[in-house]
Amino acid sequence: MLGISVSSLSQSVKSEKELAKLERKYNKILLDLQESEKLDNDYLKACKKMLKLSEDNYTPAQIFIGDYYWKKNQIRNYTTWYVKAAENGDTTAQFALGFNYYKGNGLEKNYTNAIYWLTKVAERGNIDAQSYLWDCYSAEGAQRDTVKAIYWLTKVAEMVIHAHSVNWESFTPKAYMLRKTRQRPYIGLLRPLSKVTSWHKAR
């Protein structure tokens, strides 16, 4: 998880020139680390340099530090840094937090927190986040909401229908949904949608 794309960087950085400067510094730190022996001390040095970039809300640096703590199994510190990046608008951090809360992966399983972070990404069109939200709202618990579950399932279906070259056999969200519908009350929605998609592909 060390090589984080800058595409999800928060737009809170003041200017493109300043962003380019931060990106050059970030890449230089990664290059120095790549050319080192990659010992724990080398990662610590890189983290210290990343701290300076994180002060400018440069989210890839915040994620880098979070990843270091994740590998050290220091979950509280990992969460602190990922939340910083997520609050600065980084979709990579938002999705990771939402997914880990959803799965109970490293973090204690918490649908409320999962929904909070996944919604931020799902609203920007992330189909995986949308499908996880469907499952969150379908699961038993205080967060269960049939209307919202169907809403996000419909969003996933709409994205699939508008994809001109969908390989249904290898399309992970569909396979994921079909597997889950054995336990969920929405199988009736998927059958007609799959027919519509087959028609759309044949056009």
mmCIF file with all atom_site columns, C-alpha atoms in Angstrom:
data_model
loop_
_atom_site.group_PDB
_atom_site.id
_atom_site.type_symbol
_atom_site.label_atom_id
_atom_site.label_alt_id
_atom_site.label_comp_id
_atom_site.label_asym_id
_atom_site.label_entity_id
_atom_site.label_seq_id
_atom_site.pdbx_PDB_ins_code
_atom_site.Cartn_x
_atom_site.Cartn_y
_atom_site.Cartn_z
_atom_site.occupancy
_atom_site.B_iso_or_equiv
_atom_site.pdbx_formal_charge
_atom_site.auth_seq_id
_atom_site.auth_comp_id
_atom_site.auth_asym_id
_atom_site.auth_atom_id
_atom_site.pdbx_PDB_model_num
ATOM 1   C CA . MET A 1 1   ? 0.000   0.000   0.000   1.00 0.00 ? 1   MET A CA 1
ATOM 2   C CA . LEU A 1 2   ? 3.030   2.287   -0.133  1.00 0.00 ? 2   LEU A CA 1
ATOM 3   C CA . GLY A 1 3   ? 2.601   3.563   -3.671  1.00 0.00 ? 3   GLY A CA 1
ATOM 4   C CA . ILE A 1 4   ? -0.516  5.733   -3.344  1.00 0.00 ? 4   ILE A CA 1
ATOM 5   C CA . SER A 1 5   ? -1.948  7.434   -6.405  1.00 0.00 ? 5   SER A CA 1
ATOM 6   C CA . VAL A 1 6   ? -2.257  11.189  -6.174  1.00 0.00 ? 6   VAL A CA 1
ATOM 7   C CA . SER A 1 7   ? -5.518  11.052  -8.153  1.00 0.00 ? 7   SER A CA 1
ATOM 8   C CA . SER A 1 8   ? -7.584  10.924  -4.967  1.00 0.00 ? 8   SER A CA 1
ATOM 9   C CA . LEU A 1 9   ? -5.739  13.805  -3.323  1.00 0.00 ? 9   LEU A CA 1
ATOM 10  C CA . SER A 1 10  ? -7.889  16.357  -1.557  1.00 0.00 ? 10  SER A CA 1
ATOM 11  C CA . GLN A 1 11  ? -8.234  19.627  -3.436  1.00 0.00 ? 11  GLN A CA 1
ATOM 12  C CA . SER A 1 12  ? -7.522  21.592  -0.264  1.00 0.00 ? 12  SER A CA 1
ATOM 13  C CA . VAL A 1 13  ? -3.968  22.232  -1.501  1.00 0.00 ? 13  VAL A CA 1
ATOM 14  C CA . LYS A 1 14  ? -3.712  25.916  -2.424  1.00 0.00 ? 14  LYS A CA 1
ATOM 15  C CA . SER A 1 15  ? -2.395  25.767  -5.991  1.00 0.00 ? 15  SER A CA 1
ATOM 16  C CA . GLU A 1 16  ? -1.225  23.433  -8.730  1.00 0.00 ? 16  GLU A CA 1
ATOM 17  C CA . LYS A 1 17  ? 2.286   24.770  -8.298  1.00 0.00 ? 17  LYS A CA 1
ATOM 18  C CA . GLU A 1 18  ? 2.264   23.967  -4.605  1.00 0.00 ? 18  GLU A CA 1
ATOM 19  C CA . LEU A 1 19  ? 0.775   20.548  -5.305  1.00 0.00 ? 19  LEU A CA 1
ATOM 20  C CA . ALA A 1 20  ? 3.502   19.784  -7.844  1.00 0.00 ? 20  ALA A CA 1
ATOM 21  C CA . LYS A 1 21  ? 6.135   20.761  -5.289  1.00 0.00 ? 21  LYS A CA 1
ATOM 22  C CA . LEU A 1 22  ? 4.635   18.454  -2.660  1.00 0.00 ? 22  LEU A CA 1
ATOM 23  C CA . GLU A 1 23  ? 4.394   15.641  -5.191  1.00 0.00 ? 23  GLU A CA 1
ATOM 24  C CA . ARG A 1 24  ? 8.077   15.994  -6.120  1.00 0.00 ? 24  ARG A CA 1
ATOM 25  C CA . LYS A 1 25  ? 9.065   15.804  -2.456  1.00 0.00 ? 25  LYS A CA 1
ATOM 26  C CA . TYR A 1 26  ? 6.814   12.788  -1.949  1.00 0.00 ? 26  TYR A CA 1
ATOM 27  C CA . ASN A 1 27  ? 8.282   10.941  -4.936  1.00 0.00 ? 27  ASN A CA 1
ATOM 28  C CA . LYS A 1 28  ? 11.822  11.758  -3.776  1.00 0.00 ? 28  LYS A CA 1
ATOM 29  C CA . ILE A 1 29  ? 11.092  10.189  -0.379  1.00 0.00 ? 29  ILE A CA 1
ATOM 30  C CA . LEU A 1 30  ? 9.736   7.073   -2.095  1.00 0.00 ? 30  LEU A CA 1
ATOM 31  C CA . LEU A 1 31  ? 12.775  6.907   -4.384  1.00 0.00 ? 31  LEU A CA 1
ATOM 32  C CA . ASP A 1 32  ? 15.189  7.209   -1.457  1.00 0.00 ? 32  ASP A CA 1
ATOM 33  C CA . LEU A 1 33  ? 13.304  4.451   0.352   1.00 0.00 ? 33  LEU A CA 1
ATOM 34  C CA . GLN A 1 34  ? 13.344  2.266   -2.766  1.00 0.00 ? 34  GLN A CA 1
ATOM 35  C CA . GLU A 1 35  ? 17.128  2.645   -3.011  1.00 0.00 ? 35  GLU A CA 1
ATOM 36  C CA . SER A 1 36  ? 17.662  1.881   0.678   1.00 0.00 ? 36  SER A CA 1
ATOM 37  C CA . GLU A 1 37  ? 17.932  -1.517  2.350   1.00 0.00 ? 37  GLU A CA 1
ATOM 38  C CA . LYS A 1 38  ? 14.276  -1.101  3.370   1.00 0.00 ? 38  LYS A CA 1
ATOM 39  C CA . LEU A 1 39  ? 15.002  -1.762  7.002   1.00 0.00 ? 39  LEU A CA 1
ATOM 40  C CA . ASP A 1 40  ? 12.619  -0.567  9.678   1.00 0.00 ? 40  ASP A CA 1
ATOM 41  C CA . ASN A 1 41  ? 14.884  2.404   10.337  1.00 0.00 ? 41  ASN A CA 1
ATOM 42  C CA . ASP A 1 42  ? 14.636  3.371   6.667   1.00 0.00 ? 42  ASP A CA 1
ATOM 43  C CA . TYR A 1 43  ? 10.844  3.382   6.899   1.00 0.00 ? 43  TYR A CA 1
ATOM 44  C CA . LEU A 1 44  ? 11.018  5.469   10.065  1.00 0.00 ? 44  LEU A CA 1
ATOM 45  C CA . LYS A 1 45  ? 13.173  8.035   8.302   1.00 0.00 ? 45  LYS A CA 1
ATOM 46  C CA . ALA A 1 46  ? 10.709  8.129   5.430   1.00 0.00 ? 46  ALA A CA 1
ATOM 47  C CA . CYS A 1 47  ? 7.813   8.601   7.856   1.00 0.00 ? 47  CYS A CA 1
ATOM 48  C CA . LYS A 1 48  ? 9.561   11.537  9.518   1.00 0.00 ? 48  LYS A CA 1
ATOM 49  C CA . LYS A 1 49  ? 9.952   13.200  6.124   1.00 0.00 ? 49  LYS A CA 1
ATOM 50  C CA . MET A 1 50  ? 6.324   12.433  5.304   1.00 0.00 ? 50  MET A CA 1
ATOM 51  C CA . LEU A 1 51  ? 5.272   14.176  8.518   1.00 0.00 ? 51  LEU A CA 1
ATOM 52  C CA . LYS A 1 52  ? 6.378   17.493  7.043   1.00 0.00 ? 52  LYS A CA 1
ATOM 53  C CA . LEU A 1 53  ? 4.276   16.902  3.934   1.00 0.00 ? 53  LEU A CA 1
ATOM 54  C CA . SER A 1 54  ? 1.290   15.830  6.009   1.00 0.00 ? 54  SER A CA 1
ATOM 55  C CA . GLU A 1 55  ? 1.331   19.218  7.731   1.00 0.00 ? 55  GLU A CA 1
ATOM 56  C CA . ASP A 1 56  ? 0.271   20.637  4.354   1.00 0.00 ? 56  ASP A CA 1
ATOM 57  C CA . ASN A 1 57  ? -2.605  18.129  4.242   1.00 0.00 ? 57  ASN A CA 1
ATOM 58  C CA . TYR A 1 58  ? -0.859  16.144  1.522   1.00 0.00 ? 58  TYR A CA 1
ATOM 59  C CA . THR A 1 59  ? -2.930  13.002  1.810   1.00 0.00 ? 59  THR A CA 1
ATOM 60  C CA . PRO A 1 60  ? -0.563  10.495  0.109   1.00 0.00 ? 60  PRO A CA 1
ATOM 61  C CA . ALA A 1 61  ? 1.944   11.284  2.880   1.00 0.00 ? 61  ALA A CA 1
ATOM 62  C CA . GLN A 1 62  ? -0.721  10.737  5.525   1.00 0.00 ? 62  GLN A CA 1
ATOM 63  C CA . ILE A 1 63  ? -1.637  7.417   3.947   1.00 0.00 ? 63  ILE A CA 1
ATOM 64  C CA . PHE A 1 64  ? 2.026   6.404   3.799   1.00 0.00 ? 64  PHE A CA 1
ATOM 65  C CA . ILE A 1 65  ? 2.352   6.950   7.543   1.00 0.00 ? 65  ILE A CA 1
ATOM 66  C CA . GLY A 1 66  ? -0.902  5.098   8.146   1.00 0.00 ? 66  GLY A CA 1
ATOM 67  C CA . ASP A 1 67  ? 0.341   2.159   6.082   1.00 0.00 ? 67  ASP A CA 1
ATOM 68  C CA . TYR A 1 68  ? 3.517   2.016   8.152   1.00 0.00 ? 68  TYR A CA 1
ATOM 69  C CA . TYR A 1 69  ? 1.499   1.711   11.353  1.00 0.00 ? 69  TYR A CA 1
ATOM 70  C CA . TRP A 1 70  ? -0.785  -0.874  9.735   1.00 0.00 ? 70  TRP A CA 1
ATOM 71  C CA . LYS A 1 71  ? 2.214   -3.075  8.957   1.00 0.00 ? 71  LYS A CA 1
ATOM 72  C CA . LYS A 1 72  ? 3.411   -2.637  12.540  1.00 0.00 ? 72  LYS A CA 1
ATOM 73  C CA . ASN A 1 73  ? -0.083  -3.665  13.703  1.00 0.00 ? 73  ASN A CA 1
ATOM 74  C CA . GLN A 1 74  ? -0.499  -0.345  15.499  1.00 0.00 ? 74  GLN A CA 1
ATOM 75  C CA . ILE A 1 75  ? -4.138  -0.024  14.521  1.00 0.00 ? 75  ILE A CA 1
ATOM 76  C CA . ARG A 1 76  ? -4.945  3.067   16.577  1.00 0.00 ? 76  ARG A CA 1
ATOM 77  C CA . ASN A 1 77  ? -2.166  5.043   14.892  1.00 0.00 ? 77  ASN A CA 1
ATOM 78  C CA . TYR A 1 78  ? -3.153  3.642   11.507  1.00 0.00 ? 78  TYR A CA 1
ATOM 79  C CA . THR A 1 79  ? -6.731  4.813   12.033  1.00 0.00 ? 79  THR A CA 1
ATOM 80  C CA . THR A 1 80  ? -5.607  8.270   13.154  1.00 0.00 ? 80  THR A CA 1
ATOM 81  C CA . TRP A 1 81  ? -3.649  8.864   9.958   1.00 0.00 ? 81  TRP A CA 1
ATOM 82  C CA . TYR A 1 82  ? -6.207  7.362   7.624   1.00 0.00 ? 82  TYR A CA 1
ATOM 83  C CA . VAL A 1 83  ? -8.929  9.472   9.196   1.00 0.00 ? 83  VAL A CA 1
ATOM 84  C CA . LYS A 1 84  ? -6.771  12.562  8.617   1.00 0.00 ? 84  LYS A CA 1
ATOM 85  C CA . ALA A 1 85  ? -6.477  11.690  4.940   1.00 0.00 ? 85  ALA A CA 1
ATOM 86  C CA . ALA A 1 86  ? -10.142 10.751  4.658   1.00 0.00 ? 86  ALA A CA 1
ATOM 87  C CA . GLU A 1 87  ? -11.272 13.993  6.272   1.00 0.00 ? 87  GLU A CA 1
ATOM 88  C CA . ASN A 1 88  ? -9.115  15.835  3.744   1.00 0.00 ? 88  ASN A CA 1
ATOM 89  C CA . GLY A 1 89  ? -11.156 14.212  0.984   1.00 0.00 ? 89  GLY A CA 1
ATOM 90  C CA . ASP A 1 90  ? -8.894  11.341  -0.031  1.00 0.00 ? 90  ASP A CA 1
ATOM 91  C CA . THR A 1 91  ? -11.109 8.649   -1.564  1.00 0.00 ? 91  THR A CA 1
ATOM 92  C CA . THR A 1 92  ? -8.457  5.954   -1.107  1.00 0.00 ? 92  THR A CA 1
ATOM 93  C CA . ALA A 1 93  ? -8.503  6.517   2.644   1.00 0.00 ? 93  ALA A CA 1
ATOM 94  C CA . GLN A 1 94  ? -12.288 6.832   2.762   1.00 0.00 ? 94  GLN A CA 1
ATOM 95  C CA . PHE A 1 95  ? -12.794 3.543   0.965   1.00 0.00 ? 95  PHE A CA 1
ATOM 96  C CA . ALA A 1 96  ? -10.157 1.731   3.041   1.00 0.00 ? 96  ALA A CA 1
ATOM 97  C CA . LEU A 1 97  ? -11.724 2.846   6.308   1.00 0.00 ? 97  LEU A CA 1
ATOM 98  C CA . GLY A 1 98  ? -15.221 1.968   5.123   1.00 0.00 ? 98  GLY A CA 1
ATOM 99  C CA . PHE A 1 99  ? -14.143 -1.439  3.868   1.00 0.00 ? 99  PHE A CA 1
ATOM 100 C CA . ASN A 1 100 ? -12.186 -2.299  7.020   1.00 0.00 ? 100 ASN A CA 1
ATOM 101 C CA . TYR A 1 101 ? -15.097 -1.310  9.260   1.00 0.00 ? 101 TYR A CA 1
ATOM 102 C CA . TYR A 1 102 ? -17.446 -3.284  7.006   1.00 0.00 ? 102 TYR A CA 1
ATOM 103 C CA . LYS A 1 103 ? -15.297 -6.420  7.049   1.00 0.00 ? 103 LYS A CA 1
ATOM 104 C CA . GLY A 1 104 ? -13.910 -6.062  10.565  1.00 0.00 ? 104 GLY A CA 1
ATOM 105 C CA . ASN A 1 105 ? -10.497 -6.176  8.931   1.00 0.00 ? 105 ASN A CA 1
ATOM 106 C CA . GLY A 1 106 ? -8.082  -4.872  11.571  1.00 0.00 ? 106 GLY A CA 1
ATOM 107 C CA . LEU A 1 107 ? -10.808 -2.591  12.920  1.00 0.00 ? 107 LEU A CA 1
ATOM 108 C CA . GLU A 1 108 ? -13.770 -3.688  14.982  1.00 0.00 ? 108 GLU A CA 1
ATOM 109 C CA . LYS A 1 109 ? -16.699 -4.388  12.674  1.00 0.00 ? 109 LYS A CA 1
ATOM 110 C CA . ASN A 1 110 ? -18.963 -1.363  12.728  1.00 0.00 ? 110 ASN A CA 1
ATOM 111 C CA . TYR A 1 111 ? -21.672 -0.831  10.114  1.00 0.00 ? 111 TYR A CA 1
ATOM 112 C CA . THR A 1 112 ? -22.294 2.757   11.208  1.00 0.00 ? 112 THR A CA 1
ATOM 113 C CA . ASN A 1 113 ? -18.678 3.764   10.572  1.00 0.00 ? 113 ASN A CA 1
ATOM 114 C CA . ALA A 1 114 ? -18.564 1.671   7.408   1.00 0.00 ? 114 ALA A CA 1
ATOM 115 C CA . ILE A 1 115 ? -21.648 3.432   6.040   1.00 0.00 ? 115 ILE A CA 1
ATOM 116 C CA . TYR A 1 116 ? -20.242 6.857   6.930   1.00 0.00 ? 116 TYR A CA 1
ATOM 117 C CA . TRP A 1 117 ? -17.032 6.419   4.943   1.00 0.00 ? 117 TRP A CA 1
ATOM 118 C CA . LEU A 1 118 ? -18.356 4.234   2.124   1.00 0.00 ? 118 LEU A CA 1
ATOM 119 C CA . THR A 1 119 ? -21.124 6.738   1.397   1.00 0.00 ? 119 THR A CA 1
ATOM 120 C CA . LYS A 1 120 ? -18.572 9.455   0.669   1.00 0.00 ? 120 LYS A CA 1
ATOM 121 C CA . VAL A 1 121 ? -16.982 7.260   -1.988  1.00 0.00 ? 121 VAL A CA 1
ATOM 122 C CA . ALA A 1 122 ? -20.214 5.748   -3.285  1.00 0.00 ? 122 ALA A CA 1
ATOM 123 C CA . GLU A 1 123 ? -21.658 9.195   -3.946  1.00 0.00 ? 123 GLU A CA 1
ATOM 124 C CA . ARG A 1 124 ? -18.750 9.763   -6.319  1.00 0.00 ? 124 ARG A CA 1
ATOM 125 C CA . GLY A 1 125 ? -19.683 6.687   -8.341  1.00 0.00 ? 125 GLY A CA 1
ATOM 126 C CA . ASN A 1 126 ? -17.526 3.947   -6.799  1.00 0.00 ? 126 ASN A CA 1
ATOM 127 C CA . ILE A 1 127 ? -19.435 0.764   -7.620  1.00 0.00 ? 127 ILE A CA 1
ATOM 128 C CA . ASP A 1 128 ? -17.664 -1.348  -4.985  1.00 0.00 ? 128 ASP A CA 1
ATOM 129 C CA . ALA A 1 129 ? -18.581 1.119   -2.258  1.00 0.00 ? 129 ALA A CA 1
ATOM 130 C CA . GLN A 1 130 ? -22.161 1.122   -3.538  1.00 0.00 ? 130 GLN A CA 1
ATOM 131 C CA . SER A 1 131 ? -22.377 -2.673  -3.377  1.00 0.00 ? 131 SER A CA 1
ATOM 132 C CA . TYR A 1 132 ? -20.939 -2.731  0.153   1.00 0.00 ? 132 TYR A CA 1
ATOM 133 C CA . LEU A 1 133 ? -23.490 -0.124  1.207   1.00 0.00 ? 133 LEU A CA 1
ATOM 134 C CA . TRP A 1 134 ? -26.224 -2.335  -0.161  1.00 0.00 ? 134 TRP A CA 1
ATOM 135 C CA . ASP A 1 135 ? -24.968 -5.158  2.014   1.00 0.00 ? 135 ASP A CA 1
ATOM 136 C CA . CYS A 1 136 ? -24.582 -2.922  5.086   1.00 0.00 ? 136 CYS A CA 1
ATOM 137 C CA . TYR A 1 137 ? -28.163 -1.732  4.831   1.00 0.00 ? 137 TYR A CA 1
ATOM 138 C CA . SER A 1 138 ? -29.362 -5.295  4.161   1.00 0.00 ? 138 SER A CA 1
ATOM 139 C CA . ALA A 1 139 ? -27.634 -6.842  7.172   1.00 0.00 ? 139 ALA A CA 1
ATOM 140 C CA . GLU A 1 140 ? -29.346 -7.386  10.490  1.00 0.00 ? 140 GLU A CA 1
ATOM 141 C CA . GLY A 1 141 ? -28.866 -4.569  12.983  1.00 0.00 ? 141 GLY A CA 1
ATOM 142 C CA . ALA A 1 142 ? -29.914 -1.057  13.874  1.00 0.00 ? 142 ALA A CA 1
ATOM 143 C CA . GLN A 1 143 ? -28.571 0.244   10.538  1.00 0.00 ? 143 GLN A CA 1
ATOM 144 C CA . ARG A 1 144 ? -30.849 -2.042  8.501   1.00 0.00 ? 144 ARG A CA 1
ATOM 145 C CA . ASP A 1 145 ? -32.804 0.016   5.983   1.00 0.00 ? 145 ASP A CA 1
ATOM 146 C CA . THR A 1 146 ? -34.577 -1.715  3.105   1.00 0.00 ? 146 THR A CA 1
ATOM 147 C CA . VAL A 1 147 ? -35.193 1.508   1.174   1.00 0.00 ? 147 VAL A CA 1
ATOM 148 C CA . LYS A 1 148 ? -31.519 2.522   1.261   1.00 0.00 ? 148 LYS A CA 1
ATOM 149 C CA . ALA A 1 149 ? -30.420 -1.032  0.482   1.00 0.00 ? 149 ALA A CA 1
ATOM 150 C CA . ILE A 1 150 ? -32.537 -1.070  -2.673  1.00 0.00 ? 150 ILE A CA 1
ATOM 151 C CA . TYR A 1 151 ? -31.355 2.451   -3.550  1.00 0.00 ? 151 TYR A CA 1
ATOM 152 C CA . TRP A 1 152 ? -27.694 1.411   -3.591  1.00 0.00 ? 152 TRP A CA 1
ATOM 153 C CA . LEU A 1 153 ? -28.421 -1.886  -5.311  1.00 0.00 ? 153 LEU A CA 1
ATOM 154 C CA . THR A 1 154 ? -30.208 0.073   -8.035  1.00 0.00 ? 154 THR A CA 1
ATOM 155 C CA . LYS A 1 155 ? -27.193 2.388   -8.382  1.00 0.00 ? 155 LYS A CA 1
ATOM 156 C CA . VAL A 1 156 ? -24.956 -0.637  -8.952  1.00 0.00 ? 156 VAL A CA 1
ATOM 157 C CA . ALA A 1 157 ? -27.372 -2.058  -11.503 1.00 0.00 ? 157 ALA A CA 1
ATOM 158 C CA . GLU A 1 158 ? -27.595 1.282   -13.343 1.00 0.00 ? 158 GLU A CA 1
ATOM 159 C CA . MET A 1 159 ? -23.817 1.444   -13.681 1.00 0.00 ? 159 MET A CA 1
ATOM 160 C CA . VAL A 1 160 ? -23.716 -2.102  -15.012 1.00 0.00 ? 160 VAL A CA 1
ATOM 161 C CA . ILE A 1 161 ? -26.492 -1.464  -17.523 1.00 0.00 ? 161 ILE A CA 1
ATOM 162 C CA . HIS A 1 162 ? -24.703 1.603   -18.873 1.00 0.00 ? 162 HIS A CA 1
ATOM 163 C CA . ALA A 1 163 ? -21.432 -0.283  -19.331 1.00 0.00 ? 163 ALA A CA 1
ATOM 164 C CA . HIS A 1 164 ? -21.249 -1.298  -22.993 1.00 0.00 ? 164 HIS A CA 1
ATOM 165 C CA . SER A 1 165 ? -18.842 -4.211  -22.587 1.00 0.00 ? 165 SER A CA 1
ATOM 166 C CA . VAL A 1 166 ? -19.636 -6.025  -19.359 1.00 0.00 ? 166 VAL A CA 1
ATOM 167 C CA . ASN A 1 167 ? -18.279 -9.523  -18.882 1.00 0.00 ? 167 ASN A CA 1
ATOM 168 C CA . TRP A 1 168 ? -20.938 -10.823 -16.514 1.00 0.00 ? 168 TRP A CA 1
ATOM 169 C CA . GLU A 1 169 ? -18.988 -13.964 -15.646 1.00 0.00 ? 169 GLU A CA 1
ATOM 170 C CA . SER A 1 170 ? -15.984 -12.006 -14.368 1.00 0.00 ? 170 SER A CA 1
ATOM 171 C CA . PHE A 1 171 ? -17.773 -8.918  -13.059 1.00 0.00 ? 171 PHE A CA 1
ATOM 172 C CA . THR A 1 172 ? -16.991 -9.058  -9.353  1.00 0.00 ? 172 THR A CA 1
ATOM 173 C CA . PRO A 1 173 ? -19.812 -6.834  -8.025  1.00 0.00 ? 173 PRO A CA 1
ATOM 174 C CA . LYS A 1 174 ? -22.409 -8.917  -9.867  1.00 0.00 ? 174 LYS A CA 1
ATOM 175 C CA . ALA A 1 175 ? -20.934 -12.165 -8.613  1.00 0.00 ? 175 ALA A CA 1
ATOM 176 C CA . TYR A 1 176 ? -20.837 -10.616 -5.172  1.00 0.00 ? 176 TYR A CA 1
ATOM 177 C CA . MET A 1 177 ? -24.478 -9.552  -5.389  1.00 0.00 ? 177 MET A CA 1
ATOM 178 C CA . LEU A 1 178 ? -25.720 -12.879 -6.720  1.00 0.00 ? 178 LEU A CA 1
ATOM 179 C CA . ARG A 1 179 ? -23.955 -14.676 -3.912  1.00 0.00 ? 179 ARG A CA 1
ATOM 180 C CA . LYS A 1 180 ? -25.444 -12.365 -1.311  1.00 0.00 ? 180 LYS A CA 1
ATOM 181 C CA . THR A 1 181 ? -28.969 -12.552 -2.681  1.00 0.00 ? 181 THR A CA 1
ATOM 182 C CA . ARG A 1 182 ? -29.234 -16.079 -1.373  1.00 0.00 ? 182 ARG A CA 1
ATOM 183 C CA . GLN A 1 183 ? -29.561 -14.433 2.023   1.00 0.00 ? 183 GLN A CA 1
ATOM 184 C CA . ARG A 1 184 ? -31.223 -11.156 0.982   1.00 0.00 ? 184 ARG A CA 1
ATOM 185 C CA . PRO A 1 185 ? -34.754 -10.335 -0.212  1.00 0.00 ? 185 PRO A CA 1
ATOM 186 C CA . TYR A 1 186 ? -33.723 -8.545  -3.429  1.00 0.00 ? 186 TYR A CA 1
ATOM 187 C CA . ILE A 1 187 ? -33.243 -11.423 -5.879  1.00 0.00 ? 187 ILE A CA 1
ATOM 188 C CA . GLY A 1 188 ? -36.409 -10.345 -7.715  1.00 0.00 ? 188 GLY A CA 1
ATOM 189 C CA . LEU A 1 189 ? -34.705 -7.109  -8.740  1.00 0.00 ? 189 LEU A CA 1
ATOM 190 C CA . LEU A 1 190 ? -31.644 -8.739  -10.196 1.00 0.00 ? 190 LEU A CA 1
ATOM 191 C CA . ARG A 1 191 ? -33.383 -11.128 -12.576 1.00 0.00 ? 191 ARG A CA 1
ATOM 192 C CA . PRO A 1 192 ? -35.054 -8.480  -14.752 1.00 0.00 ? 192 PRO A CA 1
ATOM 193 C CA . LEU A 1 193 ? -31.964 -6.267  -14.569 1.00 0.00 ? 193 LEU A CA 1
ATOM 194 C CA . SER A 1 194 ? -29.768 -9.052  -15.908 1.00 0.00 ? 194 SER A CA 1
ATOM 195 C CA . LYS A 1 195 ? -32.190 -9.459  -18.833 1.00 0.00 ? 195 LYS A CA 1
ATOM 196 C CA . VAL A 1 196 ? -32.029 -5.744  -19.568 1.00 0.00 ? 196 VAL A CA 1
ATOM 197 C CA . THR A 1 197 ? -28.233 -5.892  -19.496 1.00 0.00 ? 197 THR A CA 1
ATOM 198 C CA . SER A 1 198 ? -28.176 -8.842  -21.891 1.00 0.00 ? 198 SER A CA 1
ATOM 199 C CA . TRP A 1 199 ? -30.383 -6.819  -24.276 1.00 0.00 ? 199 TRP A CA 1
ATOM 200 C CA . HIS A 1 200 ? -28.104 -3.806  -23.890 1.00 0.00 ? 200 HIS A CA 1
ATOM 201 C CA . LYS A 1 201 ? -25.004 -5.862  -24.751 1.00 0.00 ? 201 LYS A CA 1
ATOM 202 C CA . ALA A 1 202 ? -26.698 -7.303  -27.831 1.00 0.00 ? 202 ALA A CA 1
ATOM 203 C CA . ARG A 1 203 ? -27.446 -3.902  -29.346 1.00 0.00 ? 203 ARG A CA 1
#
